[in-house]
Amino acid sequence: VLKEQFLAIRKLLALENPDYKITYDIDGKPLLNPELIISISHSNEIAALVVSNKKIIGLDVQFKESKILNIQNKFLNKFEKLNIGRDPSIDILTMIWTSKESIYKAVGLKGISFSKNIKIDKVIEKDKTGKGYYINGTEKVKFDLKFYYLDEYIMCYASQNLES
């Protein structure tokens, strides 16, 4: 499946522009031609990508699975646990997970802790929106989150809020 996803991303790019070439920076973050930012994600049978020439962006897609209930304590911080309550749904947990993955990809640094460095301020299931932050010491970068539902998948697009 990974090879199929790899090829699907390259095919999508070739259809958009045959001159697009994916390269990787020193931390392994993909770039599209030197001037464009790209974020790539895949889960099971879905492959997705987003391209930007200005904003710092990240994308993640996840298949909704009950196993997220078992790992929530590894990626949620105390603030997020209070926000979502004692019995969060698989959808809410998947939204938070894809938010954190998207912000992680946007920041593009190794060693980021999902529970310590990435804080999801709010996720509004009804509006399919949210806010999140990358925090490291005094550095705080705000991200706008937009969610998309595709059958049994949840996709999150994170873009840096340049007004913060």
CSV table of N, CA and C in Angstrom, one decimal:
chain,number,residue,atom,x,y,z
A,1,VAL,N,0.8,-1.2,0.0
A,1,VAL,CA,0.0,0.0,0.0
A,1,VAL,C,0.9,1.3,0.0
A,2,LEU,N,2.0,1.3,0.7
A,2,LEU,CA,2.8,2.4,0.8
A,2,LEU,C,3.4,2.8,-0.6
A,3,LYS,N,3.8,1.8,-1.4
A,3,LYS,CA,4.2,2.1,-2.7
A,3,LYS,C,3.1,2.7,-3.6
A,4,GLU,N,1.9,2.2,-3.4
A,4,GLU,CA,0.8,2.8,-4.2
A,4,GLU,C,0.5,4.2,-3.8
A,5,GLN,N,0.6,4.5,-2.5
A,5,GLN,CA,0.4,5.9,-2.0
A,5,GLN,C,1.5,6.8,-2.5
A,6,PHE,N,2.8,6.3,-2.5
A,6,PHE,CA,3.9,7.1,-3.0
A,6,PHE,C,3.7,7.4,-4.5
A,7,LEU,N,3.3,6.4,-5.3
A,7,LEU,CA,3.0,6.6,-6.7
A,7,LEU,C,1.8,7.5,-6.9
A,8,ALA,N,0.8,7.4,-6.1
A,8,ALA,CA,-0.4,8.3,-6.3
A,8,ALA,C,-0.1,9.7,-6.1
A,9,ILE,N,0.7,10.1,-5.1
A,9,ILE,CA,1.1,11.4,-4.9
A,9,ILE,C,1.9,12.0,-6.1
A,10,ARG,N,2.9,11.2,-6.6
A,10,ARG,CA,3.7,11.6,-7.7
A,10,ARG,C,2.8,11.8,-9.0
A,11,LYS,N,1.8,10.9,-9.1
A,11,LYS,CA,0.9,11.0,-10.3
A,11,LYS,C,0.0,12.3,-10.2
A,12,LEU,N,-0.5,12.6,-9.0
A,12,LEU,CA,-1.2,13.8,-8.8
A,12,LEU,C,-0.4,15.0,-9.2
A,13,LEU,N,0.8,15.1,-8.7
A,13,LEU,CA,1.7,16.2,-9.0
A,13,LEU,C,2.0,16.3,-10.5
A,14,ALA,N,2.3,15.2,-11.1
A,14,ALA,CA,2.5,15.2,-12.6
A,14,ALA,C,1.4,15.7,-13.4
A,15,LEU,N,0.1,15.4,-12.9
A,15,LEU,CA,-1.0,15.9,-13.6
A,15,LEU,C,-1.2,17.4,-13.5
A,16,GLU,N,-0.8,17.9,-12.3
A,16,GLU,CA,-0.9,19.3,-12.0
A,16,GLU,C,0.2,20.1,-12.8
A,17,ASN,N,1.4,19.6,-12.7
A,17,ASN,CA,2.5,20.2,-13.4
A,17,ASN,C,3.7,19.2,-13.6
A,18,PRO,N,4.0,18.8,-14.8
A,18,PRO,CA,5.1,17.8,-15.0
A,18,PRO,C,6.4,18.3,-14.5
A,19,ASP,N,6.6,19.6,-14.3
A,19,ASP,CA,7.9,20.1,-13.8
A,19,ASP,C,8.1,20.0,-12.3
A,20,TYR,N,7.0,19.7,-11.6
A,20,TYR,CA,7.1,19.6,-10.1
A,20,TYR,C,8.0,18.5,-9.7
A,21,LYS,N,8.9,18.8,-8.8
A,21,LYS,CA,9.9,17.8,-8.3
A,21,LYS,C,9.9,17.9,-6.7
A,22,ILE,N,9.7,16.7,-6.1
A,22,ILE,CA,9.7,16.7,-4.6
A,22,ILE,C,11.2,16.5,-4.2
A,23,THR,N,11.6,17.4,-3.2
A,23,THR,CA,12.9,17.2,-2.6
A,23,THR,C,12.6,17.2,-1.1
A,24,TYR,N,13.6,17.0,-0.3
A,24,TYR,CA,13.5,17.0,1.2
A,24,TYR,C,14.6,17.8,1.8
A,25,ASP,N,14.1,18.6,2.9
A,25,ASP,CA,15.1,19.3,3.6
A,25,ASP,C,15.9,18.4,4.6
A,26,ILE,N,16.8,19.0,5.3
A,26,ILE,CA,17.7,18.3,6.2
A,26,ILE,C,16.9,17.5,7.3
A,27,ASP,N,15.7,18.0,7.7
A,27,ASP,CA,14.9,17.3,8.7
A,27,ASP,C,13.9,16.3,8.0
A,28,GLY,N,14.0,16.2,6.7
A,28,GLY,CA,13.1,15.2,6.0
A,28,GLY,C,11.7,15.8,5.6
A,29,LYS,N,11.6,17.1,5.8
A,29,LYS,CA,10.3,17.8,5.4
A,29,LYS,C,10.3,17.9,3.8
A,30,PRO,N,9.2,17.5,3.2
A,30,PRO,CA,9.2,17.6,1.7
A,30,PRO,C,9.0,19.1,1.2
A,31,LEU,N,9.7,19.4,0.1
A,31,LEU,CA,9.5,20.6,-0.6
A,31,LEU,C,9.2,20.4,-2.0
A,32,LEU,N,8.5,21.3,-2.6
A,32,LEU,CA,8.1,21.1,-4.0
A,32,LEU,C,8.8,22.2,-4.8
A,33,ASN,N,9.7,21.8,-5.7
A,33,ASN,CA,10.6,22.8,-6.3
A,33,ASN,C,11.1,23.7,-5.2
A,34,PRO,N,12.1,24.4,-5.3
A,34,PRO,CA,12.5,25.1,-4.1
A,34,PRO,C,11.6,26.2,-3.5
A,35,GLU,N,10.6,26.7,-4.3
A,35,GLU,CA,9.8,27.8,-3.9
A,35,GLU,C,8.5,27.4,-3.3
A,36,LEU,N,8.1,26.2,-3.3
A,36,LEU,CA,6.8,25.8,-2.8
A,36,LEU,C,6.8,24.9,-1.6
A,37,ILE,N,5.9,25.0,-0.7
A,37,ILE,CA,5.7,24.2,0.5
A,37,ILE,C,4.7,23.1,0.1
A,38,ILE,N,5.0,21.9,0.5
A,38,ILE,CA,4.1,20.8,0.3
A,38,ILE,C,3.9,20.0,1.5
A,39,SER,N,2.7,19.5,1.8
A,39,SER,CA,2.5,18.5,2.9
A,39,SER,C,1.8,17.3,2.3
A,40,ILE,N,2.2,16.2,2.7
A,40,ILE,CA,1.7,14.9,2.1
A,40,ILE,C,1.2,14.0,3.2
A,41,SER,N,0.1,13.3,3.0
A,41,SER,CA,-0.4,12.4,4.0
A,41,SER,C,-1.1,11.2,3.3
A,42,HIS,N,-1.1,10.1,4.0
A,42,HIS,CA,-1.8,8.9,3.5
A,42,HIS,C,-2.2,8.1,4.6
A,43,SER,N,-3.3,7.4,4.5
A,43,SER,CA,-3.9,6.5,5.5
A,43,SER,C,-4.7,5.4,4.7
A,44,ASN,N,-4.3,4.2,4.9
A,44,ASN,CA,-5.0,3.1,4.2
A,44,ASN,C,-5.1,3.4,2.7
A,45,GLU,N,-6.3,3.6,2.2
A,45,GLU,CA,-6.5,3.8,0.7
A,45,GLU,C,-6.5,5.2,0.3
A,46,ILE,N,-6.2,6.2,1.1
A,46,ILE,CA,-6.3,7.6,0.8
A,46,ILE,C,-4.9,8.2,0.8
A,47,ALA,N,-4.6,9.0,-0.3
A,47,ALA,CA,-3.4,9.8,-0.4
A,47,ALA,C,-3.8,11.2,-0.6
A,48,ALA,N,-3.2,12.2,0.1
A,48,ALA,CA,-3.6,13.6,-0.1
A,48,ALA,C,-2.4,14.4,0.0
A,49,LEU,N,-2.5,15.6,-0.7
A,49,LEU,CA,-1.4,16.6,-0.6
A,49,LEU,C,-2.0,18.0,-0.7
A,50,VAL,N,-1.2,18.9,-0.2
A,50,VAL,CA,-1.6,20.3,-0.3
A,50,VAL,C,-0.3,21.1,-0.6
A,51,VAL,N,-0.4,22.1,-1.4
A,51,VAL,CA,0.7,22.9,-1.8
A,51,VAL,C,0.4,24.4,-1.5
A,52,SER,N,1.5,25.1,-1.1
A,52,SER,CA,1.3,26.5,-0.8
A,52,SER,C,2.6,27.3,-1.2
A,53,ASN,N,2.4,28.5,-1.6
A,53,ASN,CA,3.6,29.3,-1.9
A,53,ASN,C,3.9,30.4,-0.9
A,54,LYS,N,3.0,30.5,0.1
A,54,LYS,CA,3.2,31.5,1.2
A,54,LYS,C,3.2,31.0,2.6
A,55,LYS,N,2.0,30.4,2.9
A,55,LYS,CA,1.8,30.0,4.3
A,55,LYS,C,2.5,28.7,4.7
A,56,ILE,N,2.8,28.6,6.0
A,56,ILE,CA,3.4,27.4,6.5
A,56,ILE,C,2.1,26.5,6.8
A,57,ILE,N,2.2,25.3,6.2
A,57,ILE,CA,1.0,24.4,6.1
A,57,ILE,C,1.4,23.0,6.5
A,58,GLY,N,0.4,22.3,6.9
A,58,GLY,CA,0.5,20.8,7.2
A,58,GLY,C,-0.8,20.1,6.9
A,59,LEU,N,-0.7,18.9,6.6
A,59,LEU,CA,-1.9,18.1,6.2
A,59,LEU,C,-1.8,16.7,6.8
A,60,ASP,N,-2.9,16.2,7.4
A,60,ASP,CA,-2.9,14.8,7.8
A,60,ASP,C,-4.3,14.2,7.6
A,61,VAL,N,-4.3,13.0,7.2
A,61,VAL,CA,-5.5,12.2,7.0
A,61,VAL,C,-5.4,10.9,7.8
A,62,GLN,N,-6.5,10.5,8.5
A,62,GLN,CA,-6.5,9.3,9.3
A,62,GLN,C,-7.8,8.6,9.1
A,63,PHE,N,-7.7,7.3,9.1
A,63,PHE,CA,-8.8,6.4,9.1
A,63,PHE,C,-9.3,6.3,10.5
A,64,LYS,N,-10.6,6.5,10.8
A,64,LYS,CA,-11.1,6.5,12.1
A,64,LYS,C,-11.1,5.0,12.7
A,65,GLU,N,-10.4,4.8,13.8
A,65,GLU,CA,-10.3,3.5,14.4
A,65,GLU,C,-10.4,3.6,15.9
A,66,SER,N,-11.0,2.6,16.5
A,66,SER,CA,-11.2,2.6,17.9
A,66,SER,C,-9.9,2.5,18.7
A,67,LYS,N,-8.8,2.1,18.1
A,67,LYS,CA,-7.5,2.0,18.8
A,67,LYS,C,-7.0,3.3,19.3
A,68,ILE,N,-7.6,4.4,18.7
A,68,ILE,CA,-7.2,5.7,19.2
A,68,ILE,C,-7.6,5.9,20.7
A,69,LEU,N,-8.6,5.2,21.1
A,69,LEU,CA,-9.1,5.3,22.5
A,69,LEU,C,-8.0,4.8,23.4
A,70,ASN,N,-7.2,3.8,23.0
A,70,ASN,CA,-6.1,3.2,23.8
A,70,ASN,C,-4.9,4.1,23.9
A,71,ILE,N,-4.7,5.0,22.9
A,71,ILE,CA,-3.4,5.7,22.9
A,71,ILE,C,-3.6,7.2,23.2
A,72,GLN,N,-4.8,7.6,23.5
A,72,GLN,CA,-5.1,9.1,23.7
A,72,GLN,C,-4.2,9.7,24.8
A,73,ASN,N,-3.8,9.0,25.8
A,73,ASN,CA,-3.0,9.6,26.9
A,73,ASN,C,-1.6,9.9,26.4
A,74,LYS,N,-1.2,9.3,25.3
A,74,LYS,CA,0.2,9.6,24.8
A,74,LYS,C,0.2,10.9,24.0
A,75,PHE,N,-0.9,11.4,23.5
A,75,PHE,CA,-0.8,12.6,22.7
A,75,PHE,C,-1.6,13.8,23.3
A,76,LEU,N,-2.5,13.5,24.2
A,76,LEU,CA,-3.3,14.6,24.9
A,76,LEU,C,-2.6,15.2,26.1
A,77,ASN,N,-2.7,16.5,26.2
A,77,ASN,CA,-2.2,17.1,27.5
A,77,ASN,C,-3.4,17.4,28.4
A,78,LYS,N,-3.1,17.8,29.6
A,78,LYS,CA,-4.1,18.0,30.6
A,78,LYS,C,-5.2,19.0,30.2
A,79,PHE,N,-4.8,20.1,29.5
A,79,PHE,CA,-5.8,21.1,29.0
A,79,PHE,C,-6.8,20.4,28.0
A,80,GLU,N,-6.2,19.6,27.1
A,80,GLU,CA,-7.1,19.0,26.1
A,80,GLU,C,-8.0,17.9,26.7
A,81,LYS,N,-7.5,17.2,27.7
A,81,LYS,CA,-8.4,16.2,28.4
A,81,LYS,C,-9.5,16.9,29.1
A,82,LEU,N,-9.3,18.1,29.7
A,82,LEU,CA,-10.4,18.8,30.4
A,82,LEU,C,-11.4,19.3,29.3
A,83,ASN,N,-10.9,19.8,28.2
A,83,ASN,CA,-11.7,20.3,27.1
A,83,ASN,C,-12.7,19.2,26.6
A,84,ILE,N,-12.2,18.0,26.4
A,84,ILE,CA,-13.0,17.0,25.7
A,84,ILE,C,-13.8,16.1,26.6
A,85,GLY,N,-13.5,16.2,27.9
A,85,GLY,CA,-14.3,15.4,28.9
A,85,GLY,C,-13.8,14.0,29.1
A,86,ARG,N,-14.6,13.3,29.9
A,86,ARG,CA,-14.2,11.9,30.3
A,86,ARG,C,-14.4,10.8,29.2
A,87,ASP,N,-15.3,11.0,28.3
A,87,ASP,CA,-15.6,10.0,27.4
A,87,ASP,C,-15.6,10.5,25.9
A,88,PRO,N,-14.5,10.9,25.4
A,88,PRO,CA,-14.5,11.5,24.1
A,88,PRO,C,-14.8,10.5,23.0
A,89,SER,N,-15.4,11.0,21.9
A,89,SER,CA,-15.7,10.1,20.8
A,89,SER,C,-14.4,9.8,19.9
A,90,ILE,N,-14.5,8.8,19.1
A,90,ILE,CA,-13.4,8.5,18.2
A,90,ILE,C,-13.2,9.6,17.2
A,91,ASP,N,-14.3,10.3,16.8
A,91,ASP,CA,-14.2,11.4,15.9
A,91,ASP,C,-13.4,12.6,16.5
A,92,ILE,N,-13.7,12.9,17.8
A,92,ILE,CA,-13.0,14.0,18.4
A,92,ILE,C,-11.6,13.7,18.6
A,93,LEU,N,-11.3,12.5,19.1
A,93,LEU,CA,-9.9,12.1,19.3
A,93,LEU,C,-9.1,12.1,17.9
A,94,THR,N,-9.8,11.6,16.9
A,94,THR,CA,-9.1,11.6,15.5
A,94,THR,C,-8.9,13.1,15.1
A,95,MET,N,-9.8,13.9,15.3
A,95,MET,CA,-9.7,15.4,15.0
A,95,MET,C,-8.4,16.0,15.7
A,96,ILE,N,-8.3,15.7,17.0
A,96,ILE,CA,-7.2,16.2,17.7
A,96,ILE,C,-5.9,15.6,17.2
A,97,TRP,N,-5.9,14.3,17.0
A,97,TRP,CA,-4.7,13.6,16.5
A,97,TRP,C,-4.3,14.2,15.1
A,98,THR,N,-5.2,14.3,14.2
A,98,THR,CA,-4.8,14.9,12.9
A,98,THR,C,-4.4,16.3,13.0
A,99,SER,N,-5.0,17.1,14.0
A,99,SER,CA,-4.5,18.5,14.2
A,99,SER,C,-3.1,18.5,14.6
A,100,LYS,N,-2.7,17.6,15.5
A,100,LYS,CA,-1.3,17.6,16.0
A,100,LYS,C,-0.4,17.1,14.9
A,101,GLU,N,-0.8,16.1,14.2
A,101,GLU,CA,0.1,15.7,13.1
A,101,GLU,C,0.3,16.8,12.0
A,102,SER,N,-0.8,17.5,11.7
A,102,SER,CA,-0.7,18.6,10.7
A,102,SER,C,0.2,19.7,11.2
A,103,ILE,N,0.1,20.1,12.5
A,103,ILE,CA,0.9,21.2,13.0
A,103,ILE,C,2.4,20.7,13.1
A,104,TYR,N,2.6,19.4,13.5
A,104,TYR,CA,3.9,18.8,13.5
A,104,TYR,C,4.5,18.9,12.1
A,105,LYS,N,3.8,18.5,11.0
A,105,LYS,CA,4.3,18.6,9.7
A,105,LYS,C,4.6,20.0,9.2
A,106,ALA,N,3.7,21.0,9.6
A,106,ALA,CA,3.9,22.4,9.3
A,106,ALA,C,5.2,22.9,9.9
A,107,VAL,N,5.4,22.6,11.2
A,107,VAL,CA,6.6,23.1,11.9
A,107,VAL,C,7.9,22.4,11.3
A,108,GLY,N,7.8,21.1,11.0
A,108,GLY,CA,8.9,20.4,10.4
A,108,GLY,C,10.2,20.2,11.2
A,109,LEU,N,10.1,20.2,12.5
A,109,LEU,CA,11.2,20.0,13.3
A,109,LEU,C,11.2,18.6,14.0
A,110,LYS,N,12.3,17.9,14.1
A,110,LYS,CA,12.4,16.6,14.8
A,110,LYS,C,12.3,16.9,16.3
A,111,GLY,N,11.8,15.9,17.0
A,111,GLY,CA,11.8,16.0,18.5
A,111,GLY,C,10.7,16.7,19.1
A,112,ILE,N,9.7,17.1,18.3
A,112,ILE,CA,8.5,17.7,18.9
A,112,ILE,C,7.7,16.7,19.7
A,113,SER,N,7.3,17.1,20.9
A,113,SER,CA,6.4,16.3,21.7
A,113,SER,C,4.9,16.7,21.4
A,114,PHE,N,4.1,15.7,21.0
A,114,PHE,CA,2.7,16.0,20.7
A,114,PHE,C,2.0,16.5,21.9
A,115,SER,N,2.3,16.0,23.1
A,115,SER,CA,1.6,16.4,24.3
A,115,SER,C,2.2,17.7,24.9
A,116,LYS,N,3.5,18.0,24.8
A,116,LYS,CA,4.1,19.2,25.4
A,116,LYS,C,4.2,20.4,24.4
A,117,ASN,N,4.5,20.1,23.2
A,117,ASN,CA,4.8,21.2,22.3
A,117,ASN,C,3.6,21.6,21.4
A,118,ILE,N,2.6,20.8,21.3
A,118,ILE,CA,1.5,21.1,20.4
A,118,ILE,C,0.2,21.1,21.3
A,119,LYS,N,-0.5,22.2,21.3
A,119,LYS,CA,-1.7,22.4,22.1
A,119,LYS,C,-2.8,22.7,21.2
A,120,ILE,N,-3.9,21.9,21.3
A,120,ILE,CA,-5.1,22.1,20.5
A,120,ILE,C,-6.1,22.9,21.4
A,121,ASP,N,-6.3,24.2,21.1
A,121,ASP,CA,-7.1,25.0,21.9
A,121,ASP,C,-8.5,24.7,21.8
A,122,LYS,N,-9.0,24.5,20.6
A,122,LYS,CA,-10.4,24.1,20.4
A,122,LYS,C,-10.6,23.4,19.1
A,123,VAL,N,-11.5,22.5,19.1
A,123,VAL,CA,-12.0,21.8,17.9
A,123,VAL,C,-13.5,21.8,17.9
A,124,ILE,N,-14.0,22.4,16.9
A,124,ILE,CA,-15.5,22.5,16.8
A,124,ILE,C,-16.0,21.6,15.7
A,125,GLU,N,-16.5,20.4,16.2
A,125,GLU,CA,-17.0,19.4,15.3
A,125,GLU,C,-18.0,19.8,14.3
A,126,LYS,N,-19.0,20.6,14.8
A,126,LYS,CA,-20.1,21.1,14.0
A,126,LYS,C,-19.6,22.0,12.8
A,127,ASP,N,-18.6,22.9,13.1
A,127,ASP,CA,-18.1,23.8,12.1
A,127,ASP,C,-16.9,23.2,11.3
A,128,LYS,N,-16.4,22.1,11.8
A,128,LYS,CA,-15.2,21.5,11.2
A,128,LYS,C,-14.0,22.4,11.2
A,129,THR,N,-13.8,23.2,12.3
A,129,THR,CA,-12.7,24.1,12.4
A,129,THR,C,-12.1,23.9,13.8
A,130,GLY,N,-10.9,24.6,14.0
A,130,GLY,CA,-10.2,24.6,15.3
A,130,GLY,C,-9.1,25.5,15.3
A,131,LYS,N,-8.4,25.6,16.4
A,131,LYS,CA,-7.2,26.4,16.7
A,131,LYS,C,-6.2,25.6,17.4
A,132,GLY,N,-5.0,25.7,17.1
A,132,GLY,CA,-3.9,25.0,17.7
A,132,GLY,C,-2.7,25.8,17.8
A,133,TYR,N,-1.7,25.4,18.6
A,133,TYR,CA,-0.4,26.1,18.8
A,133,TYR,C,0.7,25.2,18.8
A,134,TYR,N,1.8,25.6,18.2
A,134,TYR,CA,3.1,25.0,18.5
A,134,TYR,C,3.8,25.9,19.5
A,135,ILE,N,4.2,25.3,20.7
A,135,ILE,CA,4.8,26.1,21.8
A,135,ILE,C,6.2,25.5,22.1
A,136,ASN,N,7.2,26.3,22.2
A,136,ASN,CA,8.5,25.9,22.6
A,136,ASN,C,9.2,27.0,23.3
A,137,GLY,N,9.2,26.9,24.6
A,137,GLY,CA,9.7,28.0,25.5
A,137,GLY,C,8.8,29.2,25.3
A,138,THR,N,9.4,30.3,24.9
A,138,THR,CA,8.6,31.6,24.7
A,138,THR,C,8.0,31.7,23.3
A,139,GLU,N,8.4,30.7,22.4
A,139,GLU,CA,7.9,30.7,21.0
A,139,GLU,C,6.5,30.1,21.0
A,140,LYS,N,5.5,30.8,20.4
A,140,LYS,CA,4.1,30.3,20.3
A,140,LYS,C,3.6,30.7,18.9
A,141,VAL,N,3.4,29.7,18.1
A,141,VAL,CA,2.9,29.9,16.7
A,141,VAL,C,1.5,29.3,16.7
A,142,LYS,N,0.6,30.2,16.2
A,142,LYS,CA,-0.9,29.8,16.1
A,142,LYS,C,-1.2,29.3,14.7
A,143,PHE,N,-2.0,28.2,14.8
A,143,PHE,CA,-2.5,27.6,13.5
A,143,PHE,C,-4.0,27.5,13.5
A,144,ASP,N,-4.5,27.8,12.3
A,144,ASP,CA,-6.0,27.6,12.0
A,144,ASP,C,-6.1,26.2,11.5
A,145,LEU,N,-7.2,25.5,11.9
A,145,LEU,CA,-7.4,24.1,11.6
A,145,LEU,C,-8.7,24.0,10.8
A,146,LYS,N,-8.7,23.3,9.7
A,146,LYS,CA,-9.9,23.0,8.9
A,146,LYS,C,-10.0,21.5,8.7
A,147,PHE,N,-11.2,20.9,9.0
A,147,PHE,CA,-11.4,19.5,8.9
A,147,PHE,C,-12.2,19.1,7.7
A,148,TYR,N,-12.0,18.0,7.1
A,148,TYR,CA,-12.7,17.4,6.1
A,148,TYR,C,-13.0,16.0,6.4
A,149,TYR,N,-14.3,15.5,6.1
A,149,TYR,CA,-14.7,14.2,6.4
A,149,TYR,C,-14.8,13.5,5.0
A,150,LEU,N,-14.1,12.3,4.9
A,150,LEU,CA,-14.2,11.6,3.6
A,150,LEU,C,-14.5,10.1,4.0
A,151,ASP,N,-15.8,9.8,4.0
A,151,ASP,CA,-16.2,8.4,4.4
A,151,ASP,C,-15.8,8.2,5.8
A,152,GLU,N,-14.9,7.2,6.0
A,152,GLU,CA,-14.5,6.9,7.4
A,152,GLU,C,-13.1,7.5,7.7
A,153,TYR,N,-12.8,8.6,7.0
A,153,TYR,CA,-11.5,9.3,7.2
A,153,TYR,C,-11.8,10.7,7.7
A,154,ILE,N,-10.8,11.2,8.5
A,154,ILE,CA,-10.8,12.6,8.9
A,154,ILE,C,-9.5,13.2,8.4
A,155,MET,N,-9.6,14.3,7.7
A,155,MET,CA,-8.4,15.0,7.2
A,155,MET,C,-8.4,16.4,7.9
A,156,CYS,N,-7.2,16.8,8.3
A,156,CYS,CA,-7.0,18.2,8.9
A,156,CYS,C,-5.9,18.9,8.1
A,157,TYR,N,-6.3,20.2,7.8
A,157,TYR,CA,-5.4,21.1,7.1
A,157,TYR,C,-5.1,22.2,8.1
A,158,ALA,N,-3.8,22.3,8.5
A,158,ALA,CA,-3.3,23.4,9.4
A,158,ALA,C,-2.6,24.4,8.6
A,159,SER,N,-2.9,25.7,8.9
A,159,SER,CA,-2.2,26.8,8.2
A,159,SER,C,-1.8,27.8,9.3
A,160,GLN,N,-0.6,28.3,9.2
A,160,GLN,CA,-0.1,29.2,10.2
A,160,GLN,C,-0.9,30.5,10.2
A,161,ASN,N,-1.4,30.9,11.3
A,161,ASN,CA,-2.2,32.2,11.4
A,161,ASN,C,-1.2,33.3,11.5
A,162,LEU,N,-1.0,34.0,10.5
A,162,LEU,CA,0.0,35.1,10.4
A,162,LEU,C,-0.3,36.3,11.2
A,163,GLU,N,-1.5,36.4,11.8
A,163,GLU,CA,-1.9,37.6,12.5
A,163,GLU,C,-1.5,37.4,14.0
A,164,SER,N,-1.0,36.3,14.4
A,164,SER,CA,-0.7,36.1,15.8
A,164,SER,C,0.6,36.6,16.2
